[in-house]
GROMACS .gro file of C-alpha atoms in nm:
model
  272
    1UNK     CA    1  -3.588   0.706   0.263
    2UNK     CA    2  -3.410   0.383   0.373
    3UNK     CA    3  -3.689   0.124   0.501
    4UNK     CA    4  -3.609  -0.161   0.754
    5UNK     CA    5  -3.782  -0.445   0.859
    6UNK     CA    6  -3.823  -0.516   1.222
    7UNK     CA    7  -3.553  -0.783   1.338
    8UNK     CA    8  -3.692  -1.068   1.502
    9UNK     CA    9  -3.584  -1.428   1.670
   10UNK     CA   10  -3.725  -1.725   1.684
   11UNK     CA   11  -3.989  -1.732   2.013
   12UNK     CA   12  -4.087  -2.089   1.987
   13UNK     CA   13  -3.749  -2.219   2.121
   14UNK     CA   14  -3.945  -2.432   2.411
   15UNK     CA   15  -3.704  -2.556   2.725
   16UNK     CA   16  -3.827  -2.874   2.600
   17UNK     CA   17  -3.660  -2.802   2.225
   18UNK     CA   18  -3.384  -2.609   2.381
   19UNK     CA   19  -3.245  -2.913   2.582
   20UNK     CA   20  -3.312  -3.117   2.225
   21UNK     CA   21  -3.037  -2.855   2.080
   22UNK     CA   22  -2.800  -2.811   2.427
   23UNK     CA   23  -2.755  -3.250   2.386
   24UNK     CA   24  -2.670  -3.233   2.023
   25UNK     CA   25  -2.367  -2.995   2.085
   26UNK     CA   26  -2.276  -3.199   2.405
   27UNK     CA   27  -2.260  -3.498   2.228
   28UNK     CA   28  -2.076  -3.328   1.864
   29UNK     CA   29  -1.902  -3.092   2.078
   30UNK     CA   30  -1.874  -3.184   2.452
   31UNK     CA   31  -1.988  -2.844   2.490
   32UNK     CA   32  -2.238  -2.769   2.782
   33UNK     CA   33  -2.506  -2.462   2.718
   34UNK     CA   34  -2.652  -2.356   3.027
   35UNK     CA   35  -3.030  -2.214   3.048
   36UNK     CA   36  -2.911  -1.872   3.008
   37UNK     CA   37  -2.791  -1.915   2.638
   38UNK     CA   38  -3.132  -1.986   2.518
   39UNK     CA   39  -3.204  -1.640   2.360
   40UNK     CA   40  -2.818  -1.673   2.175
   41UNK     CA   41  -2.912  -1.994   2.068
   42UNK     CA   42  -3.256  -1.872   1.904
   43UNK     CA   43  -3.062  -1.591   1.769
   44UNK     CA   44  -2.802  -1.817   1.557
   45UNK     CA   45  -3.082  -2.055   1.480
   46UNK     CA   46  -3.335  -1.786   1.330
   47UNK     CA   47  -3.101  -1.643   1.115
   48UNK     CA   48  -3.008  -1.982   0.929
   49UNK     CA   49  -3.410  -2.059   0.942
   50UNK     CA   50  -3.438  -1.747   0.728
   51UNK     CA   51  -3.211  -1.858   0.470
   52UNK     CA   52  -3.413  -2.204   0.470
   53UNK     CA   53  -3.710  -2.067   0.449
   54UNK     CA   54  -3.819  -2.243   0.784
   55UNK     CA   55  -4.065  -2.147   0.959
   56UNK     CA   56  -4.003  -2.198   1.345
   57UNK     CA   57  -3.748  -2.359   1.549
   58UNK     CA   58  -3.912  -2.755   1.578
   59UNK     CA   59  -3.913  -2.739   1.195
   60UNK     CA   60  -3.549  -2.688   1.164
   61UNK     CA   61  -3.452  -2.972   1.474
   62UNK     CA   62  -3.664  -3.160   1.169
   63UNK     CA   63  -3.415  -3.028   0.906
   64UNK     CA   64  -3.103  -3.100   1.103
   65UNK     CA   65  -3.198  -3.486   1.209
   66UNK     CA   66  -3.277  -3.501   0.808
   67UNK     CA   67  -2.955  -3.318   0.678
   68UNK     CA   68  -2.588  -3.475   0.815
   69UNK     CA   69  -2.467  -3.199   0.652
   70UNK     CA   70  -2.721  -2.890   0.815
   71UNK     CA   71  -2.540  -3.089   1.142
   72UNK     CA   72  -2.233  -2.955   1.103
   73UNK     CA   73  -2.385  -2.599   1.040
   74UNK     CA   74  -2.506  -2.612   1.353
   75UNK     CA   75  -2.241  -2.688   1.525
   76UNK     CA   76  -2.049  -2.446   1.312
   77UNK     CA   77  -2.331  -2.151   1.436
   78UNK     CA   78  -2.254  -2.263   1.805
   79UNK     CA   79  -1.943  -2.287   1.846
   80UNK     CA   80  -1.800  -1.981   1.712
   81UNK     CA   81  -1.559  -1.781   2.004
   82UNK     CA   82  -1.389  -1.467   1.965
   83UNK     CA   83  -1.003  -1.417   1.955
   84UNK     CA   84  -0.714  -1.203   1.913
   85UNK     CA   85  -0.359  -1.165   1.804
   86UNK     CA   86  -0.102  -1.246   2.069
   87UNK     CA   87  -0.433  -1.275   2.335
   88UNK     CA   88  -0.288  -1.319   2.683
   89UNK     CA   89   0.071  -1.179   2.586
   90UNK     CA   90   0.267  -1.408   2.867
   91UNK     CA   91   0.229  -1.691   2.716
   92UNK     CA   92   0.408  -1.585   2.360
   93UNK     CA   93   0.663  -1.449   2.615
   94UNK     CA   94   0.682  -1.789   2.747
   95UNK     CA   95   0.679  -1.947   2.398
   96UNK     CA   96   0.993  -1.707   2.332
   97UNK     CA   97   1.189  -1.862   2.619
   98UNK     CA   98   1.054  -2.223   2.538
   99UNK     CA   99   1.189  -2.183   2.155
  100UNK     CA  100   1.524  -2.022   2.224
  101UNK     CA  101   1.586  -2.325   2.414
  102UNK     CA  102   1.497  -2.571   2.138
  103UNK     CA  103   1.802  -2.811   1.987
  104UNK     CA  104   1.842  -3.103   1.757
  105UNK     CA  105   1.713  -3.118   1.356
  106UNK     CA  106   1.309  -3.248   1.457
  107UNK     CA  107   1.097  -2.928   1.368
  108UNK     CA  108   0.991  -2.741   1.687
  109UNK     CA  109   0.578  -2.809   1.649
  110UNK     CA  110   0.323  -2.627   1.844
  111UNK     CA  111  -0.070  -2.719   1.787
  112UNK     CA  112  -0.314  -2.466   1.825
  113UNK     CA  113  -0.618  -2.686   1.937
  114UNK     CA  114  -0.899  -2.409   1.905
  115UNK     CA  115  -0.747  -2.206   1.699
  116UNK     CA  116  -1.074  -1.996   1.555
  117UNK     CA  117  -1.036  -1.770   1.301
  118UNK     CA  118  -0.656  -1.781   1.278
  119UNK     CA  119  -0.540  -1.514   1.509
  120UNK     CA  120  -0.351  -1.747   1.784
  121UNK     CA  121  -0.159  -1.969   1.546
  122UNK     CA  122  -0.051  -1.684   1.332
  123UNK     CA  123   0.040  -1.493   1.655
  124UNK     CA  124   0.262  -1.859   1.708
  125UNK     CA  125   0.425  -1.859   1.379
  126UNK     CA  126   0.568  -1.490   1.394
  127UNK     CA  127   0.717  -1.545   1.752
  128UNK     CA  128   0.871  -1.894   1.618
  129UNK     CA  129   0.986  -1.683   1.305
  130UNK     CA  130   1.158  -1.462   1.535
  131UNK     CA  131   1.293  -1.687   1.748
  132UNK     CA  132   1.427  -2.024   1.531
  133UNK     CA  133   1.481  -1.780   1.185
  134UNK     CA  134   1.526  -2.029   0.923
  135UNK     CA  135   1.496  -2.393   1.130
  136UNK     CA  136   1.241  -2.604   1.112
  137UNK     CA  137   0.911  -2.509   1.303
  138UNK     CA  138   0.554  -2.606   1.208
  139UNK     CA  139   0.218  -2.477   1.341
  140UNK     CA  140  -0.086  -2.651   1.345
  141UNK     CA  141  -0.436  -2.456   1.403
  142UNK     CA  142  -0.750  -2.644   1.377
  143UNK     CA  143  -1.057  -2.629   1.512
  144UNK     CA  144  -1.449  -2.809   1.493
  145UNK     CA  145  -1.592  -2.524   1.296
  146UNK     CA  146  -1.564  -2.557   0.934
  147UNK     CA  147  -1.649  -2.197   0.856
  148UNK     CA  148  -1.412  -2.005   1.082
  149UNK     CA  149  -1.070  -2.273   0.885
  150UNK     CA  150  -1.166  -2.119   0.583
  151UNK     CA  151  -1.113  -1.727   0.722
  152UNK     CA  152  -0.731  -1.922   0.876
  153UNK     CA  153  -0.644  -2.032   0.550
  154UNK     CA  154  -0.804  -1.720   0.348
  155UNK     CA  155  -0.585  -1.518   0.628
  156UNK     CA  156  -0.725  -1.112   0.630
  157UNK     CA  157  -0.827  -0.947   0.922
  158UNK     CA  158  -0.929  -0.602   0.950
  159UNK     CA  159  -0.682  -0.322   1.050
  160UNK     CA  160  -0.800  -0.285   1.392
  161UNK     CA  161  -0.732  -0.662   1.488
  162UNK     CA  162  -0.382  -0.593   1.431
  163UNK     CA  163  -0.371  -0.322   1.698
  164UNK     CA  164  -0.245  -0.574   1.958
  165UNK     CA  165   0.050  -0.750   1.746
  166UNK     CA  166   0.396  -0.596   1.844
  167UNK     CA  167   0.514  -0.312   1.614
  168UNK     CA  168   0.828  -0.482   1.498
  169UNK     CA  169   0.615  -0.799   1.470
  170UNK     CA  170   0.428  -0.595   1.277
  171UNK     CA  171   0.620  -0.426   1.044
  172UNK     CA  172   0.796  -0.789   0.948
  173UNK     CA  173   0.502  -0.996   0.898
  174UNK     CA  174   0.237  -0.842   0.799
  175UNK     CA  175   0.072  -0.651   0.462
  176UNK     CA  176  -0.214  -0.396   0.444
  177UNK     CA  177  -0.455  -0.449   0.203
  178UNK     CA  178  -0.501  -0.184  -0.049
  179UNK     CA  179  -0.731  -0.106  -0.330
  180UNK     CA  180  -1.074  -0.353  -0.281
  181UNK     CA  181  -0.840  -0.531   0.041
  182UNK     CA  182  -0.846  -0.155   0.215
  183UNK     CA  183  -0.915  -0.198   0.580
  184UNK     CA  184  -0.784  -0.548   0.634
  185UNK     CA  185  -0.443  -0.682   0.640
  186UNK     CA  186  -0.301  -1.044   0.590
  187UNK     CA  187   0.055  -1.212   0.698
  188UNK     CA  188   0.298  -1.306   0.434
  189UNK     CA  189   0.369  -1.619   0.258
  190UNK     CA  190   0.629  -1.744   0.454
  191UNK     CA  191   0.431  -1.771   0.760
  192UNK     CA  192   0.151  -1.903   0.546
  193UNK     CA  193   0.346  -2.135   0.440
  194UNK     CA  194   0.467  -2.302   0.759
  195UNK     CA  195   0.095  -2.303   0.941
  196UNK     CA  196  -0.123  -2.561   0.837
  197UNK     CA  197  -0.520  -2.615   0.936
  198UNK     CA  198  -0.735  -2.893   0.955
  199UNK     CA  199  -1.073  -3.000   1.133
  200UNK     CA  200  -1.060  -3.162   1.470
  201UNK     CA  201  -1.306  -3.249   1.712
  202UNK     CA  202  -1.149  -3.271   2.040
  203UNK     CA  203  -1.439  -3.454   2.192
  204UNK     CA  204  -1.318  -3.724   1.948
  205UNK     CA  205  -1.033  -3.941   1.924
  206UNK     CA  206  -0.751  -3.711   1.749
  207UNK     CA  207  -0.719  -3.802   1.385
  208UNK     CA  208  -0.286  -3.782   1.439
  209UNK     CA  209  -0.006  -3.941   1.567
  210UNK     CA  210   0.222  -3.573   1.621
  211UNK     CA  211   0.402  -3.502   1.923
  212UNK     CA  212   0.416  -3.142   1.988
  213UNK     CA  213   0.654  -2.950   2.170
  214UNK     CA  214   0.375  -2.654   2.263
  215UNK     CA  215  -0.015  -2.725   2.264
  216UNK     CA  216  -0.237  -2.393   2.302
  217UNK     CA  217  -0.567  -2.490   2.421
  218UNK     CA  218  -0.698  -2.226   2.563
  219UNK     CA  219  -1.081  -2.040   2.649
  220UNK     CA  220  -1.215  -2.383   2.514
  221UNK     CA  221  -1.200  -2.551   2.869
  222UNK     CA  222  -1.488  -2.323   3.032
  223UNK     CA  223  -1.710  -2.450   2.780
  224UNK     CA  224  -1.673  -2.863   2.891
  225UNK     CA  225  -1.841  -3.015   3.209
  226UNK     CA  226  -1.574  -3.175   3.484
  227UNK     CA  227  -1.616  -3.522   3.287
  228UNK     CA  228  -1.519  -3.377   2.977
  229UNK     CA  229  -1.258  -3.210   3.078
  230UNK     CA  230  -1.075  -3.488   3.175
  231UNK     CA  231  -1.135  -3.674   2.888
  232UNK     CA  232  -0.974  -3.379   2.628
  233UNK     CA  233  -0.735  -3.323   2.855
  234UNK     CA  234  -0.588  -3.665   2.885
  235UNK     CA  235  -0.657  -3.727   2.468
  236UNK     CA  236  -0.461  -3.372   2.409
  237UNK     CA  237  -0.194  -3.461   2.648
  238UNK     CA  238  -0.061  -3.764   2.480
  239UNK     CA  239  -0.017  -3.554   2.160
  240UNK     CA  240   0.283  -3.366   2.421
  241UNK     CA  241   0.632  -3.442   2.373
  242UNK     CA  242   0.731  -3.552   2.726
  243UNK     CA  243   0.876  -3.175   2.862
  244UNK     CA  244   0.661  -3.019   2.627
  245UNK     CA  245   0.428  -2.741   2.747
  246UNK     CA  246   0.040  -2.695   2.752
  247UNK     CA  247  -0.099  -2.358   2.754
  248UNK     CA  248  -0.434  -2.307   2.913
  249UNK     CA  249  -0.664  -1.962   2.896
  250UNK     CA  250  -0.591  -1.806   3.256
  251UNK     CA  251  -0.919  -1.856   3.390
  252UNK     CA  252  -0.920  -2.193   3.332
  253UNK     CA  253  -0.737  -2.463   3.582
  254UNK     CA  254  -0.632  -2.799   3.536
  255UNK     CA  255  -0.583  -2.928   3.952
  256UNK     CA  256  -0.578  -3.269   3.955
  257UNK     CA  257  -0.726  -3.365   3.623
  258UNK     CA  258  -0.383  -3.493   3.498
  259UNK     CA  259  -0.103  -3.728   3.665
  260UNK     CA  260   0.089  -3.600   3.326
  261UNK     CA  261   0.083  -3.219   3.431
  262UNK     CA  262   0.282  -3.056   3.622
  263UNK     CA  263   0.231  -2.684   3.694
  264UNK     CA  264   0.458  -2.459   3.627
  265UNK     CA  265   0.233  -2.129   3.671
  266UNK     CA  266  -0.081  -2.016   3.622
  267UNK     CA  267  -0.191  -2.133   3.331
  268UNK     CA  268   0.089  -2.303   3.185
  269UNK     CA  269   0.165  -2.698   3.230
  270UNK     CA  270   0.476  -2.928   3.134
  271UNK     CA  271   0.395  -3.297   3.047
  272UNK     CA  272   0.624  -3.500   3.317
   0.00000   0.00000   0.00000
């Protein structure tokens, strides 16, 4: 007979802690938690508690303050968002009609500027295989969590995540796993090879000089306050190549945050 033990979270997560925790990832993040997030919060907490050995949620506020490191954890554990291949498929339609129109030698670059675990830039680089062949492009995915760049660089997925990706897309860029890999598939080399990842905290100033041609940041906006908002928006947008494009998640709007922006429909913007 298979035993379980009951599975518990962390009750001691006072509104007075709580707000302790919701200001750290404002100020790492620029992310805003509201009061309903509490029990998520506790969730992600008690679980890393367990693997400490901690013993309630004041003792590991301790541990974090104490360990620069546990810090980023944290922030890791709270700011993890799901995704999908070619989510929202009008923009990669859009990103089709943008790259067919690309000229000159510089490398068509597009920045994926939340990128999670991987899905959205990969979802980039087999549209921009598709669409420039053999001419320069470059992606770019990064994102603040640590944990999730090391499942984009390590690259498999299981089968099911695949299930929105065009068949032809499909067929041409991607390998099921067999043997241990059974279940999960990966995207070959040569889009490997042209997507590159690296940390960035957007609440911070941006760690390159890169102009892109496309910036994807999308579903990352609803998590910011007005103020912050503005302030990503106006860092990201000098990282746009004058006529380049920004690509927002479709419940998200960007009236009047930018003099830059122009829209050109829902969702989408063109630096001016």
């Amino acid at each position: 007979m298979i035993a379980f033990n009951p599975l518990t979270i962390a009750s001691d997560l006072t509104p007075e802690l709580y707000g302790k925790y919701c200001q750290f990832i404002y100020e790492r993040a620029g992310i805003t938690l509201p009061n309903n997030k509490q029990t998520l919060v506790a969730g992600r907490i008690t679980r890393r508690m367990r693997d400490l050995q901690l013993h309630s949620t004041g003792e590991y506020w301790d541990y974090v303050c104490e360990h620069e490191e546990e810090a980023q954890y944290l922030v890791d554990a709270l700011t993890t968002n799901e995704t999908r291949f070619f989510r929202e498929q009008r923009h990669f339609d859009r990103l089709t009609e943008i790259a067919a129109q690309h000229t000159g030698s510089e490398p068509f670059k597009v920045w994926s500027a939340a990128c999670s675990s991987g899905e959205e830039p990969y979802s980039v680089a087999m549209v921009l295989a598709e669409s420039l062949g053999t001419r320069p492009w470059q992606v770019l995915g990064s994102d603040i969590n640590c944990q999730v760049l090391e499942q984009c660089r390590l690259a498999l997925y299981p089968i099911n995540a695949s299930e929105l990706i065009p068949r032809p897309l499909l067929t041409r860029y991607c390998l099921e796993g067999v043997n241990q890999l059974k279940g999960r598939f990966t995207v070959v080399s040569e889009l490997k090879q042209r997507v590159n990842f690296r940390q960035i905290n957007l609440n911070t100033n941006l760690p390159m000089d890169d102009l892109f041609d496309v910036i994807f940041l999308r579903n990352v906006l609803i998590y910011f306050d007005p103020n912050t908002i503005r302030t990503v928006i106006n860092r990201v947008v000098q990282r746009l190549k004058p006529g380049g494009y920004l690509f927002i998640g479709h419940s998200e709007n960007l009236r009047g945050v930018s003099p830059l922006l122009q829209s050109v429909e829902p969702s989408v913007y063109r630096r001016v």
